[in-house]
RNA sequence: CGGGGCGUAGCGCAGCCCGGUAGCGCACCAGUUUUGGGAACUGGUGGUCGCAGGUUCAAAUCCUGUCGCCCCGACCA
């Protein structure tokens, strides 16, 4: 990609309504734009990173044996009335009417729809277990959307639902999902903690949240310095007033500390909560009908992107991990109008592209400062700088965004060096 | 929903108290000179001052209403 062709409206100044780093930097780097409170458009750069996260999620979900599907986002009210959630869910549920005044909602979550699919198309215990997931736009009419993609009303989520004939089978998949989530967030370059959590109004048990540690996180995590206990403060409070410095209620020995975190994933067991009321049953090997056991596993894709920025940025901009970076290398031409520089830049650009390395060529005829600032802001892991010294000495400068380290390389060594550092 | 704040050019803001030709910086367009960390000069484009009503000879400015956005709280896979 050539920068001159990339639609990437960067901002020199921080929009006044953006308070946290991820929101500010997504706006400034031209990744997203706001349409309404909690509702954003994704511009090319933002979408590209979103797709990278989705790709990691897909690979790991598929590897775990789950299968991808896509359900409708608009759901008839009947299904929600069947489980009682049409009345229980409250104002957070965006309700709509079609031309014939039939009631629908824009799905904030899909237990009803998936359970309906499964009850109509699964009869025997032999067809289970099964794990189905989708990556889809959700809408929750949050009381207070805030911090950009961190808590939006419209957002992209991966939601998975598993189906089993026994508790122990559900437990196996639950464990598998915990491992899968660990792989996903590790690949995305995130530091995270797994904590005990509340399953909220979705219902269920065995609830665990994946928390990316960040000062700006909306959740507080309690951790014991002695045993393995760690939990969202919300649950800890329900199980008997706990706060920082208190004795751990689990092991009775350690003391508790508080960290802040961003909830990027949540897994929990639904049991037969939905299958029972919606009569989703299968016949067991003795011919008896029993409700299907279910598990439910969510990942906020956009929130993961925001969390990655919260963990990887400095005063100049984003420092993407290699796995999420929109481009791995930015070739900066100090003077794009100079044909010699352009020629060298284009050659390296072509060579890197042949090696399947995603590279950006900043061919804009702007002063160098702007290009350096944009490269730092957008967070491309490596900058290759072509200037007069390149012409004079046949050397090129390679700068790491993360460490700031600068290497002077011979032109002939560029490709192999880049291949090495971007592995 | 309670409390607080803000809507003036694409972005950041001043002007409002005390009514009288709508401004500044950046961005954008043209030209010239520039090019290793957001260049310089010259010339230019762009705003029914969120919207509606009221007061007034006259409203960005005063009054009423309304919509939107942000923050704190309650809330929340």
XYZ file of C-alpha atoms (C1' of nucleotides) in Angstrom:
500
model
C 0.000 0.000 0.000
C 1.154 3.478 -0.829
C 0.415 6.096 1.779
C -0.674 8.533 -0.921
C -3.558 6.160 -1.734
C -4.446 5.196 1.843
C -7.530 6.784 3.316
C -6.124 7.503 6.722
C -7.183 10.910 8.057
C -4.776 11.439 10.951
C -5.323 14.271 13.397
C -2.666 16.446 14.918
C -4.906 17.408 17.795
C -6.816 15.211 20.185
C -10.606 15.415 19.846
C -11.955 16.928 23.036
C -14.467 14.187 23.754
C -11.858 11.416 23.814
C -10.507 10.824 27.304
C -8.718 7.482 27.309
C -5.625 6.651 25.263
C -7.258 4.028 23.052
C -10.106 6.337 22.072
C -7.791 9.292 21.464
C -5.328 7.282 19.416
C -7.974 5.493 17.351
C -9.407 8.878 16.446
C -6.042 10.514 15.809
C -4.666 7.653 13.742
C -7.727 7.699 11.503
C -8.964 4.248 12.530
C -12.497 5.179 13.548
C -15.004 8.019 13.420
C -18.029 8.576 15.617
C -21.506 8.641 14.131
C -23.515 8.892 17.361
C -22.955 8.144 21.054
C -21.384 4.691 21.233
C -21.690 4.132 17.478
C -18.612 4.225 15.259
C -17.519 3.751 11.667
C -14.361 1.795 11.010
C -12.064 3.386 8.441
C -9.563 1.278 6.467
C -6.902 1.163 9.160
C -9.316 0.363 11.970
C -11.069 -2.284 9.938
C -7.795 -3.889 8.976
C -6.789 -4.328 12.603
C -10.262 -5.566 13.483
C -9.913 -8.188 10.757
C -6.577 -9.294 12.164
C -8.147 -9.892 15.551
C -11.069 -11.721 13.943
C -8.613 -13.859 12.033
C -6.829 -14.935 15.209
C -10.177 -15.658 16.842
C -11.334 -17.742 13.862
C -8.142 -19.743 13.672
C -8.216 -20.620 17.346
C -11.946 -21.306 17.480
C -11.705 -23.551 14.432
C -8.704 -25.291 15.916
C -10.770 -26.050 19.025
C -13.357 -27.767 16.863
C -15.953 -25.009 16.851
C -17.768 -24.172 13.613
C -18.593 -20.732 12.304
C -22.143 -19.696 11.519
C -23.910 -16.365 11.087
C -27.235 -15.609 12.698
C -29.574 -12.701 11.931
C -29.056 -9.534 13.932
C -32.774 -8.734 13.872
C -34.756 -11.175 16.003
C -38.558 -11.627 16.279
C -39.908 -10.871 19.752
C -41.557 -14.290 20.075
C -38.267 -16.002 20.831
C -37.408 -13.487 23.520
C -40.882 -13.758 24.991
C -40.432 -17.498 25.163
C -37.528 -17.121 27.586
C -39.070 -14.152 29.363
C -36.215 -11.891 28.465
C -38.408 -9.619 26.332
C -39.695 -8.210 29.630
C -36.597 -8.761 31.759
C -33.911 -7.276 29.556
C -35.191 -3.741 29.870
C -34.208 -0.627 27.982
C -30.881 -2.028 26.923
C -32.758 -4.070 24.330
C -33.287 -2.058 21.161
C -36.823 -2.838 20.040
C -38.107 -2.362 16.503
C -41.293 -2.847 14.563
C -41.625 -3.910 10.963
C -44.152 -2.513 8.488
C -46.861 -4.787 9.848
C -46.104 -3.667 13.417
C -44.584 -7.020 14.298
C -42.084 -6.635 17.114
C -38.402 -7.366 16.753
C -35.238 -6.571 18.621
C -31.712 -5.950 17.422
C -29.844 -8.827 19.025
C -27.613 -7.954 21.997
C -26.822 -11.677 22.418
C -28.062 -14.827 20.702
C -28.994 -17.580 23.153
C -32.592 -17.659 21.951
C -31.745 -17.844 18.269
C -29.091 -20.517 18.609
C -31.283 -22.587 20.918
C -34.084 -22.352 18.394
C -31.804 -23.568 15.624
C -30.513 -26.464 17.652
C -33.870 -27.644 18.979
C -35.213 -27.816 15.448
C -32.237 -29.593 13.994
C -30.729 -31.847 16.647
C -32.512 -34.956 17.892
C -29.961 -37.422 19.151
C -27.207 -37.407 21.750
C -25.071 -38.797 18.917
C -25.061 -35.360 17.267
C -23.457 -33.759 20.314
C -21.291 -32.183 21.547
C -21.196 -29.241 19.207
C -19.820 -25.730 19.453
C -21.069 -22.988 17.116
C -19.801 -19.435 16.905
C -20.311 -16.276 14.940
C -18.619 -12.912 14.579
C -21.308 -10.304 14.319
C -22.409 -6.775 15.044
C -24.379 -6.532 18.267
C -26.382 -3.677 19.711
C -26.944 -2.927 23.370
C -28.560 0.356 24.230
C -26.169 1.013 27.110
C -27.184 3.531 29.725
C -23.882 5.226 29.295
C -21.635 4.358 26.386
C -18.124 5.693 26.897
C -14.458 5.637 26.047
C -14.875 4.996 22.320
C -14.851 1.315 21.422
C -14.363 0.335 25.059
C -18.062 0.537 25.785
C -19.970 1.153 22.607
C -23.629 0.518 21.939
C -22.980 -1.065 18.566
C -19.993 -3.383 18.648
C -18.559 -6.467 17.011
C -18.510 -9.601 19.074
C -17.582 -13.219 18.707
C -20.181 -15.286 20.492
C -20.044 -19.067 20.746
C -22.549 -21.540 22.141
C -21.800 -25.164 22.957
C -24.250 -28.055 23.370
C -23.833 -31.179 25.444
C -25.652 -34.156 26.901
C -23.849 -34.015 30.232
C -22.323 -31.655 32.772
C -18.955 -33.295 32.413
C -18.943 -32.862 28.649
C -19.862 -29.197 29.122
C -17.033 -28.905 31.628
C -14.584 -30.308 29.062
C -15.573 -27.761 26.437
C -15.563 -24.985 29.024
C -11.959 -25.870 29.832
C -11.113 -26.086 26.147
C -12.570 -22.602 25.638
C -10.563 -21.262 28.552
C -7.426 -22.593 26.872
C -8.525 -21.290 23.480
C -9.136 -17.826 24.886
C -5.730 -17.907 26.502
C -4.166 -18.639 23.114
C -6.195 -15.918 21.398
C -5.243 -13.155 23.821
C -1.632 -14.289 23.962
C -1.403 -14.192 20.190
C -2.910 -10.700 20.267
C -0.003 -9.664 22.481
C -2.087 -8.922 25.556
C -1.300 -9.307 29.232
C -4.418 -10.681 30.824
C -5.813 -12.318 33.937
C -8.569 -14.884 34.231
C -10.948 -14.029 37.050
C -14.113 -15.348 38.618
C -17.108 -13.357 37.517
C -20.813 -12.833 37.639
C -22.843 -14.136 34.711
C -25.281 -11.228 34.911
C -28.710 -11.454 33.343
C -27.647 -14.054 30.805
C -27.737 -16.557 33.642
C -25.585 -19.582 34.364
C -22.601 -20.544 36.440
C -18.902 -21.222 36.239
C -18.388 -17.745 34.961
C -14.895 -16.504 34.098
C -13.752 -13.254 32.617
C -10.596 -12.507 30.664
C -9.307 -9.194 31.883
C -6.671 -7.140 30.133
C -4.888 -5.227 32.822
C -5.038 -1.474 32.262
C -5.391 1.605 34.418
C -8.298 2.767 32.322
C -10.198 -0.503 32.810
C -13.783 -0.204 33.980
C -13.589 -3.312 36.158
C -11.769 -3.875 39.408
C -10.089 -7.225 40.031
C -9.361 -8.616 43.478
C -6.358 -10.873 43.775
C -4.951 -12.883 46.661
C -1.193 -12.728 47.118
C -1.162 -16.236 48.599
C -3.594 -18.541 46.761
C -4.835 -18.497 43.158
C -7.992 -16.562 43.994
C -8.814 -13.684 41.678
C -12.250 -12.265 41.007
C -14.164 -9.350 39.640
C -15.032 -7.093 42.558
C -18.710 -7.405 41.545
C -18.746 -11.097 42.541
C -16.476 -10.696 45.508
C -18.885 -8.161 46.949
C -21.780 -10.576 46.657
C -19.832 -13.258 48.478
C -19.183 -11.013 51.458
C -17.689 -7.520 51.374
C -14.105 -7.666 50.263
C -11.759 -4.841 49.534
C -8.092 -4.115 49.188
C -5.976 -5.174 52.162
C -8.622 -7.609 53.435
C -7.817 -11.210 54.274
C -8.552 -13.613 51.414
C -11.853 -15.403 51.988
C -10.651 -18.437 50.034
C -7.384 -19.438 51.714
C -7.737 -17.306 54.871
C -4.010 -16.542 54.686
C -3.195 -14.078 51.946
C -4.300 -10.483 51.635
C -6.175 -8.964 48.722
C -5.022 -6.367 46.223
C -6.922 -4.543 43.497
C -5.964 -4.140 39.841
C -8.027 -2.567 37.121
C -8.924 -4.463 33.993
C -10.825 -4.408 30.704
C -13.138 -7.348 30.188
C -12.350 -8.676 26.712
C -13.749 -12.169 27.057
C -16.293 -14.003 29.163
C -17.012 -17.707 29.304
C -19.705 -19.379 31.320
C -21.913 -22.398 31.632
C -25.568 -21.844 30.904
C -26.577 -25.362 31.896
C -30.185 -25.998 30.893
C -31.404 -22.442 31.529
C -32.373 -21.828 27.904
C -32.836 -25.386 26.658
C -35.369 -26.091 29.399
C -37.731 -23.188 28.778
C -37.355 -23.540 25.021
C -37.656 -27.331 25.201
C -34.450 -28.044 23.367
C -33.956 -31.711 24.126
C -32.199 -34.723 22.708
C -32.868 -38.411 23.194
C -30.232 -40.234 25.213
C -29.092 -43.811 24.570
C -32.104 -45.133 26.490
C -34.571 -43.109 24.466
C -35.278 -40.534 27.172
C -35.593 -36.844 26.275
C -33.413 -34.514 28.331
C -32.602 -30.817 28.038
C -29.355 -29.988 26.285
C -26.600 -28.555 28.464
C -25.192 -25.311 27.097
C -22.114 -23.163 27.432
C -21.597 -19.633 26.181
C -18.375 -17.856 25.214
C -17.951 -14.221 24.155
C -15.136 -11.986 22.961
C -15.483 -8.271 22.276
C -13.487 -7.745 19.089
C -13.433 -3.947 19.136
C -12.843 -3.896 22.857
C -9.876 -6.193 22.373
C -8.489 -3.709 19.874
C -8.973 -0.884 22.384
C -7.393 -2.966 25.148
C -4.356 -3.673 22.975
C -3.848 0.063 22.512
C -4.275 0.718 26.227
C -1.455 -1.731 26.866
C 0.759 -0.718 23.962
C 1.156 3.005 23.499
C 3.308 5.950 24.472
C 2.987 9.723 24.195
C 3.616 9.562 20.446
C 1.071 6.954 19.533
C 0.345 3.260 19.253
C 2.951 0.501 19.416
C 1.179 -2.443 17.790
C 2.253 -5.973 18.543
C 3.358 -7.647 15.297
C 0.257 -9.836 15.253
C -2.135 -6.872 15.097
C -0.124 -4.242 13.244
C -1.902 -2.837 10.178
C 1.460 -2.847 8.361
C 4.724 -4.343 9.550
C 7.004 -1.849 7.837
C 6.668 1.802 6.828
C 9.130 2.939 4.184
C 9.627 6.639 4.717
C 11.003 8.677 1.846
C 12.536 11.809 3.314
C 12.112 13.508 -0.032
C 9.508 11.737 -2.119
C 10.158 14.130 -4.999
C 13.685 12.776 -5.359
C 13.609 10.091 -8.102
C 16.548 8.203 -6.632
C 14.891 7.877 -3.248
C 11.627 6.891 -4.860
C 13.351 4.264 -6.946
C 15.025 2.644 -3.954
C 11.808 2.843 -1.941
C 9.771 1.183 -4.649
C 12.316 -1.573 -5.087
C 12.288 -2.441 -1.386
C 8.509 -2.154 -1.379
C 8.245 -4.708 -4.179
C 10.788 -7.050 -2.642
C 9.056 -7.033 0.743
C 5.676 -7.505 -0.869
C 7.032 -10.574 -2.671
C 8.022 -11.925 0.729
C 4.427 -11.456 1.919
C 5.438 -8.743 4.336
C 2.723 -6.125 4.634
C 4.467 -2.866 3.867
C 3.441 0.765 3.555
C 5.378 3.139 1.308
C 5.099 6.735 2.465
C 5.441 8.360 -0.942
C 3.703 11.593 0.035
C 5.503 14.782 -0.869
C 5.296 16.171 2.631
C 7.918 17.325 5.034
C 9.621 14.430 6.780
C 8.347 15.373 10.224
C 4.768 14.646 9.234
C 5.726 11.200 7.990
C 7.638 10.355 11.149
C 4.767 11.558 13.312
C 2.215 9.570 11.337
C 4.348 6.426 11.462
C 4.709 6.737 15.233
C 1.026 7.557 15.691
C -0.275 4.696 13.559
C 2.140 2.431 15.362
C 3.802 0.549 12.525
C 6.446 -1.690 14.181
C 9.333 -0.820 11.835
C 10.295 2.318 9.930
C 12.710 2.107 7.009
C 14.069 5.553 6.337
C 15.406 6.528 2.939
C 17.225 9.847 2.690
C 20.336 11.393 1.208
C 22.530 9.109 3.277
C 20.924 6.196 1.501
C 21.979 7.574 -1.851
C 25.474 8.541 -0.690
C 26.373 5.437 1.329
C 24.010 2.785 0.050
C 22.757 2.381 3.614
C 19.307 2.570 5.077
C 18.038 3.213 8.561
C 15.767 0.719 10.304
C 13.974 1.989 13.383
C 11.943 -0.039 15.835
C 8.782 1.685 17.022
C 8.747 -0.321 20.212
C 12.331 0.114 21.410
C 13.288 3.188 19.426
C 16.438 1.322 18.451
C 18.025 2.389 15.157
C 20.133 0.143 12.920
C 22.070 1.288 9.876
C 21.907 -1.434 7.268
C 23.442 -1.998 3.871
C 20.845 -1.918 1.140
C 21.668 -5.499 0.255
C 20.802 -6.726 3.748
C 17.394 -5.105 4.064
C 15.127 -7.940 3.045
C 16.759 -10.615 5.151
C 16.937 -8.319 8.188
C 13.282 -7.371 7.904
C 12.317 -11.002 7.489
C 14.216 -11.730 10.671
C 12.642 -9.041 12.845
C 9.074 -9.552 11.645
C 8.962 -13.290 12.246
C -32.649 8.663 35.368
C -29.946 12.334 39.135
C -25.743 15.924 39.168
C -22.140 18.845 36.183
C -20.246 20.754 31.457
C -20.266 21.781 26.191
C -22.560 22.789 21.010
C -19.331 29.131 16.745
C -15.314 26.552 9.481
C -12.909 19.651 8.840
C -10.094 19.831 14.042
C -8.814 22.862 18.468
C -10.676 27.333 20.382
C -11.848 33.010 21.306
C -16.091 36.208 21.049
C -21.385 35.758 25.017
C -20.964 38.632 31.274
C -21.865 44.338 28.941
C -26.683 43.010 21.941
C -24.314 46.703 16.781
C -20.496 44.030 9.706
C -18.229 36.347 12.846
C -12.620 35.919 14.456
C -7.721 33.065 15.629
C -4.426 28.674 15.099
C -4.114 24.222 12.410
C -6.081 21.826 8.093
C -7.657 22.661 2.822
C -6.801 25.063 -2.532
C -3.098 27.890 -6.008
C 1.901 29.530 -6.680
C 7.150 30.070 -5.270
C 11.027 28.410 -2.205
C 11.786 24.114 0.876
C 12.622 18.600 2.762
C 16.135 13.835 8.717
C 10.871 14.959 13.604
C 3.981 18.207 12.317
C 8.451 24.099 6.890
C 8.370 29.677 4.956
C 6.152 33.493 2.134
C 2.099 35.335 -1.000
C -2.830 34.845 -2.464
C -7.432 32.139 -1.718
C -11.879 28.623 -0.287
C -14.992 27.483 3.618
C -19.652 29.147 9.048
C -28.209 30.062 8.245
C -22.978 30.584 15.510
C -27.092 22.767 17.071
C -32.486 23.618 16.148
C -37.237 26.258 17.130
C -39.707 30.189 19.171
C -39.598 34.934 21.904
C -37.649 40.056 23.387
C -35.394 44.115 20.410
C -34.550 49.042 15.394
C -30.788 45.077 15.799
C -29.395 38.430 18.756
C -23.578 34.016 18.379
C -24.573 37.312 22.686
C -30.669 38.157 26.517
C -35.280 34.727 27.597
C -38.096 29.996 26.820
C -38.223 25.322 24.792
C -35.930 21.398 22.311
C -32.130 18.119 20.231
C -27.190 16.338 20.401
C -22.449 15.322 22.746
C -19.054 14.649 27.041
C -18.008 13.744 32.333
C -19.410 11.766 37.556
C -23.047 8.377 39.687
C -26.629 4.445 39.480
C -26.396 0.284 35.523
C -23.805 -3.507 32.617
C -21.858 -11.113 29.089
